[in-house]
Short mmCIF file of C-alpha atoms in Angstrom, two decimals:
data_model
loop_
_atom_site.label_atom_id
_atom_site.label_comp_id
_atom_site.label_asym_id
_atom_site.label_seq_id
_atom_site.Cartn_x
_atom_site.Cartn_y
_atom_site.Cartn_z
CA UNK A 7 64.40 -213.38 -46.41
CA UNK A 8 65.89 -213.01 -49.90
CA UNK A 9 68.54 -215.24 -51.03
CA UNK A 10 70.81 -212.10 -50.97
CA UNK A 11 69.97 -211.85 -46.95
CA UNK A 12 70.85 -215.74 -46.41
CA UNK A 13 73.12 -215.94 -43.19
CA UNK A 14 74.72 -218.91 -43.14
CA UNK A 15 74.05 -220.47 -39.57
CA UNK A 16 76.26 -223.65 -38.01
CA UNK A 17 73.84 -225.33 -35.42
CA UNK A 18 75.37 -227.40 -33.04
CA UNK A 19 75.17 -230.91 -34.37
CA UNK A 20 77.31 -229.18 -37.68
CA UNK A 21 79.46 -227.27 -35.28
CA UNK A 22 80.53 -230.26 -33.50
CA UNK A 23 81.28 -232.51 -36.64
CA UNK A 24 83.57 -229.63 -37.58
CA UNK A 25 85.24 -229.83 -34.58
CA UNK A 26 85.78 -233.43 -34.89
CA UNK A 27 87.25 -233.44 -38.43
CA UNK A 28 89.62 -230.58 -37.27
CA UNK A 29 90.69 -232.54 -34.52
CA UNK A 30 91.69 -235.51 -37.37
CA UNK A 31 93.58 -233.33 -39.38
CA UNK A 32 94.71 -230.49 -36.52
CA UNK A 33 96.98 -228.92 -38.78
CA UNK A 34 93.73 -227.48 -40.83
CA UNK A 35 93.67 -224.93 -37.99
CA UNK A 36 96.83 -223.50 -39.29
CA UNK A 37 95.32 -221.82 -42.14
CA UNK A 38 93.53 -219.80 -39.42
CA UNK A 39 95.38 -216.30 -38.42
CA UNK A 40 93.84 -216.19 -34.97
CA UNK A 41 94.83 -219.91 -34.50
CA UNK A 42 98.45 -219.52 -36.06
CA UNK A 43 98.60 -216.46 -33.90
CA UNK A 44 97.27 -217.67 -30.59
CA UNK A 45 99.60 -221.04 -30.76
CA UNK A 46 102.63 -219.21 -31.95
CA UNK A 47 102.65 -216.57 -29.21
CA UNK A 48 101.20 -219.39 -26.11
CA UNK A 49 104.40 -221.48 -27.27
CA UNK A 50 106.48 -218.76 -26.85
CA UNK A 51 105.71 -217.36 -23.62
CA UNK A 52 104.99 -221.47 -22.03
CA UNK A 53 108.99 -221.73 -22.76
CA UNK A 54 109.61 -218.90 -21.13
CA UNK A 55 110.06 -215.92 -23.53
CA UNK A 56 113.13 -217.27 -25.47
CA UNK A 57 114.93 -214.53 -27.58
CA UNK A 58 118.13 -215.30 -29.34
CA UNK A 59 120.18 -212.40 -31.73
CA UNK A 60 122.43 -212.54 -34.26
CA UNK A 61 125.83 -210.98 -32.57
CA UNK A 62 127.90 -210.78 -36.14
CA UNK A 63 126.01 -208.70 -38.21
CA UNK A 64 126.42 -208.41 -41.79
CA UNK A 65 127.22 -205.20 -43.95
CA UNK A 66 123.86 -204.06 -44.90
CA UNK A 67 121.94 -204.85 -42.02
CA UNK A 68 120.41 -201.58 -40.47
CA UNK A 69 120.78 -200.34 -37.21
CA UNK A 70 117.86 -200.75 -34.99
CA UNK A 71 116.71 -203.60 -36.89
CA UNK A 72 116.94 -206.10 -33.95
CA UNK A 73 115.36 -203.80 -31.42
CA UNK A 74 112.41 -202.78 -33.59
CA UNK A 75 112.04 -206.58 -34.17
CA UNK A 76 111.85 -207.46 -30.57
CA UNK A 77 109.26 -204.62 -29.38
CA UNK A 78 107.09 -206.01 -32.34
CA UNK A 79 107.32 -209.62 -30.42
CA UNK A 80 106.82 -208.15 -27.04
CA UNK A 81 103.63 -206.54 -28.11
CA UNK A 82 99.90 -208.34 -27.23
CA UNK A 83 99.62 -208.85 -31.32
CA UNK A 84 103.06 -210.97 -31.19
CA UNK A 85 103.94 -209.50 -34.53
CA UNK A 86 101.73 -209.53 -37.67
CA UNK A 87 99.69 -213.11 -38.29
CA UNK A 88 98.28 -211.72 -41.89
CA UNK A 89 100.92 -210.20 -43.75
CA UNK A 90 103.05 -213.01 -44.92
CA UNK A 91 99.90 -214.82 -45.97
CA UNK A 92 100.05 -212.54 -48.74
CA UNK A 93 102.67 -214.14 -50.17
CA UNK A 94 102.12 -217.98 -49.02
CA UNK A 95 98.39 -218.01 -49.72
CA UNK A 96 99.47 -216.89 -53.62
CA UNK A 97 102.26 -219.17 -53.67
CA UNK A 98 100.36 -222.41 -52.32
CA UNK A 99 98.43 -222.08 -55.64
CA UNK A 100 101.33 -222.11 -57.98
CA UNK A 101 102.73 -225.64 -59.33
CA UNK A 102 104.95 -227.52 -58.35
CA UNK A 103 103.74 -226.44 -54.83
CA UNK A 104 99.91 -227.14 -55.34
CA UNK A 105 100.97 -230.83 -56.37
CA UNK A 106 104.18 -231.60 -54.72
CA UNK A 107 104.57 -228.95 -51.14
CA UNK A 108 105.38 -232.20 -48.70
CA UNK A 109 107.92 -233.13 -51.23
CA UNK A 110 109.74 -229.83 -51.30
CA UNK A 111 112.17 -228.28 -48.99
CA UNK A 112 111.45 -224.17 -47.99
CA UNK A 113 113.47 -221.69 -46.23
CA UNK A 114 111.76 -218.75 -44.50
CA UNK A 115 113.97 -215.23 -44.13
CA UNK A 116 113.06 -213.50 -41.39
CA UNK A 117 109.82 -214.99 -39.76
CA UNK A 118 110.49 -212.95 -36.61
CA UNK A 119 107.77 -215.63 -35.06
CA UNK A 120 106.71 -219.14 -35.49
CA UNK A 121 103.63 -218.12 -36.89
CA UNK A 122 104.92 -218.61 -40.75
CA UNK A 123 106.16 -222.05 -39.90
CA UNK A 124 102.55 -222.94 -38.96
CA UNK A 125 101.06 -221.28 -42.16
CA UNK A 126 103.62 -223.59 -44.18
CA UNK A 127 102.48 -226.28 -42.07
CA UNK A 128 98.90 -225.78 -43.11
CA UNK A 129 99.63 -225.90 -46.79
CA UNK A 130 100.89 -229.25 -46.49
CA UNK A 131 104.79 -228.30 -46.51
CA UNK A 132 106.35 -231.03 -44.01
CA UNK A 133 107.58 -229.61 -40.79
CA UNK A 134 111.27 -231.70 -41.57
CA UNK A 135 111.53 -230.03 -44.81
CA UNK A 136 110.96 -226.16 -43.30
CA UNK A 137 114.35 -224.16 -42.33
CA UNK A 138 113.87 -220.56 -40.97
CA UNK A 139 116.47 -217.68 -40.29
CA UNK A 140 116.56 -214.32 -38.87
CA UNK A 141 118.53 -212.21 -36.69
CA UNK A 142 116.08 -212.20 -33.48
CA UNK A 143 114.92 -216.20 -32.82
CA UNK A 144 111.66 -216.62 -30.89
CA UNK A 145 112.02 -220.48 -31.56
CA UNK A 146 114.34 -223.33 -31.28
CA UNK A 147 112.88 -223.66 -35.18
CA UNK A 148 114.09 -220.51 -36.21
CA UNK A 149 117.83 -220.57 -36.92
CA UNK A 150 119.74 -217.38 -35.91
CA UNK A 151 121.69 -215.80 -38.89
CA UNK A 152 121.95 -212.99 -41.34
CA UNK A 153 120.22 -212.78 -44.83
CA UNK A 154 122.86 -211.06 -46.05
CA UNK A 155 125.25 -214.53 -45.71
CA UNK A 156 122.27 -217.20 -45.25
CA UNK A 157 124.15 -220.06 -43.09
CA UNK A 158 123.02 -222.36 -45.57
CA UNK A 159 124.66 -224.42 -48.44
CA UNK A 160 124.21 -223.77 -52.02
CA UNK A 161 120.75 -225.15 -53.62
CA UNK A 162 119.72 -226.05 -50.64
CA UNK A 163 116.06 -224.88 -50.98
CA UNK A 164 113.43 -225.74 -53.55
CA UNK A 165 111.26 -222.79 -52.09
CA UNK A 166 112.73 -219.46 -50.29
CA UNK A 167 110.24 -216.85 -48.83
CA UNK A 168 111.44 -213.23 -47.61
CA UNK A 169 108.36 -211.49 -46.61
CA UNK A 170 108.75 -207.94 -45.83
CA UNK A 171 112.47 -208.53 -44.45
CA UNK A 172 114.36 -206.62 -47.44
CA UNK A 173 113.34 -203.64 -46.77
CA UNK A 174 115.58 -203.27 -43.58
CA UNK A 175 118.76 -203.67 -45.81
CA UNK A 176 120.67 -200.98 -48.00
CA UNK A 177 122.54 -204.47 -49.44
CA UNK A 178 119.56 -205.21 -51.30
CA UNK A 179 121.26 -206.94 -54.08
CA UNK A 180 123.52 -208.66 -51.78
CA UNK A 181 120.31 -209.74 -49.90
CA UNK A 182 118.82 -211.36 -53.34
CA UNK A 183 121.82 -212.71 -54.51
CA UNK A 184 122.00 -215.11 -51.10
CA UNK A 185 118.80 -216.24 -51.87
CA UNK A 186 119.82 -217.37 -55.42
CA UNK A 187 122.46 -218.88 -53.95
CA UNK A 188 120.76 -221.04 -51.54
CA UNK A 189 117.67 -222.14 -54.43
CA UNK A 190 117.77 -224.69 -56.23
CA UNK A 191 117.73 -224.33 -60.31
CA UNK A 192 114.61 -223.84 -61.35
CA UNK A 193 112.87 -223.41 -57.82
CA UNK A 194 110.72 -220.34 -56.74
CA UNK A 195 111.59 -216.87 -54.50
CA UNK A 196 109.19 -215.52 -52.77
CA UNK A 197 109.87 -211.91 -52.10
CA UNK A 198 107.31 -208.55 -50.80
CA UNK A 199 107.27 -205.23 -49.03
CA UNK A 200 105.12 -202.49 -48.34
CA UNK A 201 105.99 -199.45 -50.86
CA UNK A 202 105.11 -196.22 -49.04
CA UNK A 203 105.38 -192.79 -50.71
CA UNK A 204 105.87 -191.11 -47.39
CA UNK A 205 109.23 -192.97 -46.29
CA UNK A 206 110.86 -191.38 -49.34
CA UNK A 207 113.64 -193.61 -50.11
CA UNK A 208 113.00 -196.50 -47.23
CA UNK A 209 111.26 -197.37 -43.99
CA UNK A 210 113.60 -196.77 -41.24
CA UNK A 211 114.19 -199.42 -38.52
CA UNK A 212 116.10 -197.14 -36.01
CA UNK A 213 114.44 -194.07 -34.17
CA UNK A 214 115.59 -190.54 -35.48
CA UNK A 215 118.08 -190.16 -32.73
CA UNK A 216 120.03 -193.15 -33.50
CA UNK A 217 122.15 -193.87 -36.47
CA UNK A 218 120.25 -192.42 -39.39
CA UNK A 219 120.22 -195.29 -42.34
CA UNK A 220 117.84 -196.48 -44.17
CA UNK A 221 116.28 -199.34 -46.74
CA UNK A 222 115.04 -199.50 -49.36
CA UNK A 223 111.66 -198.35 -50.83
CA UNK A 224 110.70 -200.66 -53.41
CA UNK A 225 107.97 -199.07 -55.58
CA UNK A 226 107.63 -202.12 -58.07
CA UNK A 227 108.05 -205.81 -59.31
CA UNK A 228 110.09 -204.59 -62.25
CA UNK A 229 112.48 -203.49 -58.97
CA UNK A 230 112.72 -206.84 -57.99
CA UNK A 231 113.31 -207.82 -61.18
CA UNK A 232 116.54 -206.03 -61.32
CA UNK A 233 117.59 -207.21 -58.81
CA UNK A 234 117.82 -210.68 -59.64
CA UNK A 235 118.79 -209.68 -63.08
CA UNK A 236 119.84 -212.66 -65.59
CA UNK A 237 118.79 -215.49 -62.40
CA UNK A 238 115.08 -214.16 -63.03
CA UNK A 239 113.41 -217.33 -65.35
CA UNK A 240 110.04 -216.33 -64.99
CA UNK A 241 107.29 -214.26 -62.74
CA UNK A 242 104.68 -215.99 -61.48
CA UNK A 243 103.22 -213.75 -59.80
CA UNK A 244 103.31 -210.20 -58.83
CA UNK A 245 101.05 -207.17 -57.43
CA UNK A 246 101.95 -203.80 -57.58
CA UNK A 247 100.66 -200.94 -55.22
CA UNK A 248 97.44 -199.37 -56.51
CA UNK A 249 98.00 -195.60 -57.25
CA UNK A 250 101.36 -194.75 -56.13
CA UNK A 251 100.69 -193.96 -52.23
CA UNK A 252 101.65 -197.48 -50.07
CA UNK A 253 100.64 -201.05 -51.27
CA UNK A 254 102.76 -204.30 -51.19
CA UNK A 255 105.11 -204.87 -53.85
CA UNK A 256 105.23 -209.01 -54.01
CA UNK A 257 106.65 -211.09 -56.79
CA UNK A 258 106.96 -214.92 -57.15
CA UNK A 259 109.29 -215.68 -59.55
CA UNK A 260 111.44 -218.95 -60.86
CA UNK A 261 114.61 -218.93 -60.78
CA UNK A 262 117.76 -220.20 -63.08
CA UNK A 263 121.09 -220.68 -62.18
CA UNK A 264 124.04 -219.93 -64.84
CA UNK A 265 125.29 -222.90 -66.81
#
């Protein structure tokens, strides 16, 4: 067998030694989707199914947004385990959050699940320092709200994550300004969606024979960017789709509040 051909093959006295350094440092087994995934969704249904909704909904929200929400929980996938990653795994490799994550306080818009929660959990941010929001709560740790007026004081947040949430707003700027609001000077937004040439202008949350609005479409960072206009510091990251068919738009910027 060539060295190209090498499989790499745990036998059981390696498997086992795994399994007892995992269970010294459990939350190692967040960085795994199938684990976030399966623990998230057996949590869920051993409390009984708990759904809570936002009843004051913001201007800007779209209709249907709550009910496509909850058929995503209620399917056998409980809602996507990978596609935030694409933001946090990024993110976990920027400073200060390499260096200082169980120091720093994060607020996650629009989790839908506690399956983000564990992902922050796995790259070392501290379960007392992680706030979540959205308008359907699966979780007593996932407050219920609007992130079009965040129920959360100003600079509250050294870190604020909104994975693939915007796009089911036509307030978009009134969306980016609340998460300005609630970061500190200086601390880092998280933002991404999935540009799609064939939803024209946005995806649509509500079913053709309900009320027709839609979000927005993002098809770049330099979008973004407008958005959060003179706030914007810096970009520490971004991606762009490739070609101009569907790809995630994600950028990870700094931010600066006005003197």
């Amino acid at each position: 067998m060539t060295e190209q051909q090498t499989v790499f093959v745990i036998d059981g006295p390696q498997f086992q030694k795994m399994v007892s350094l995992l269970a010294q440092n459990p939350t190692e087994l967040f960085l795994s989707e199938v684990c976030r995934q399966s623990l998230a969704r057996d949590r869920w249904q051993a409390a009984g199914r708990p759904l809570k909704f936002h009843d004051q909904l913001a201007e800007g929200t779209m209709p249907g947004t709550i009910a496509h929400n909850r058929k995503e929980l209620e399917t056998e996938a409980f809602g996507s385990a990978r596609r935030t990653g694409r933001l946090l795994n990024p993110l976990s490799a920027l400073e200060p959050v390499y260096s200082r994550a169980p120091e720093l306080t994060v607020l996650s818009i629009g989790p839908r699940t506690e399956m983000e929660l564990l992902h922050l959990i796995g790259l070392k941010f501290q379960p007392k320092n992680i706030r979540a929001v959205d308008l359907i709560s699966s979780s007593p740790l996932i407050d219920v709200g609007d992130m079009h007026s965040l129920p959360y004081p100003d600079k509250s947040f050294d870190v604020v994550i909104s994975g693939w949430a915007i796009a089911y707003s036509n307030r978009p700027q009134r969306c980016v300004d609340e998460m300005i609001r609630v970061c500190v000077n200086g601390g880092l937004i998280a933002i991404g969606i999935t540009f799609d040439a064939a939803n024209d202008e946005g995806v649509r949350a509500a079913p053709r024979n309900e009320k027709d609005i839609e979000g927005n479409n993002f098809r770049t960072v330099r979008d973004f960017e407008v958005l959060f206009g003179k706030h914007l510091h810096r970009v520490l990251f971004q991606q762009d789709p490739e070609g101009q068919q569907k790809g995630p738009v994600m950028m990870i910027a700094q931010i600066k509040h006005s003197a």
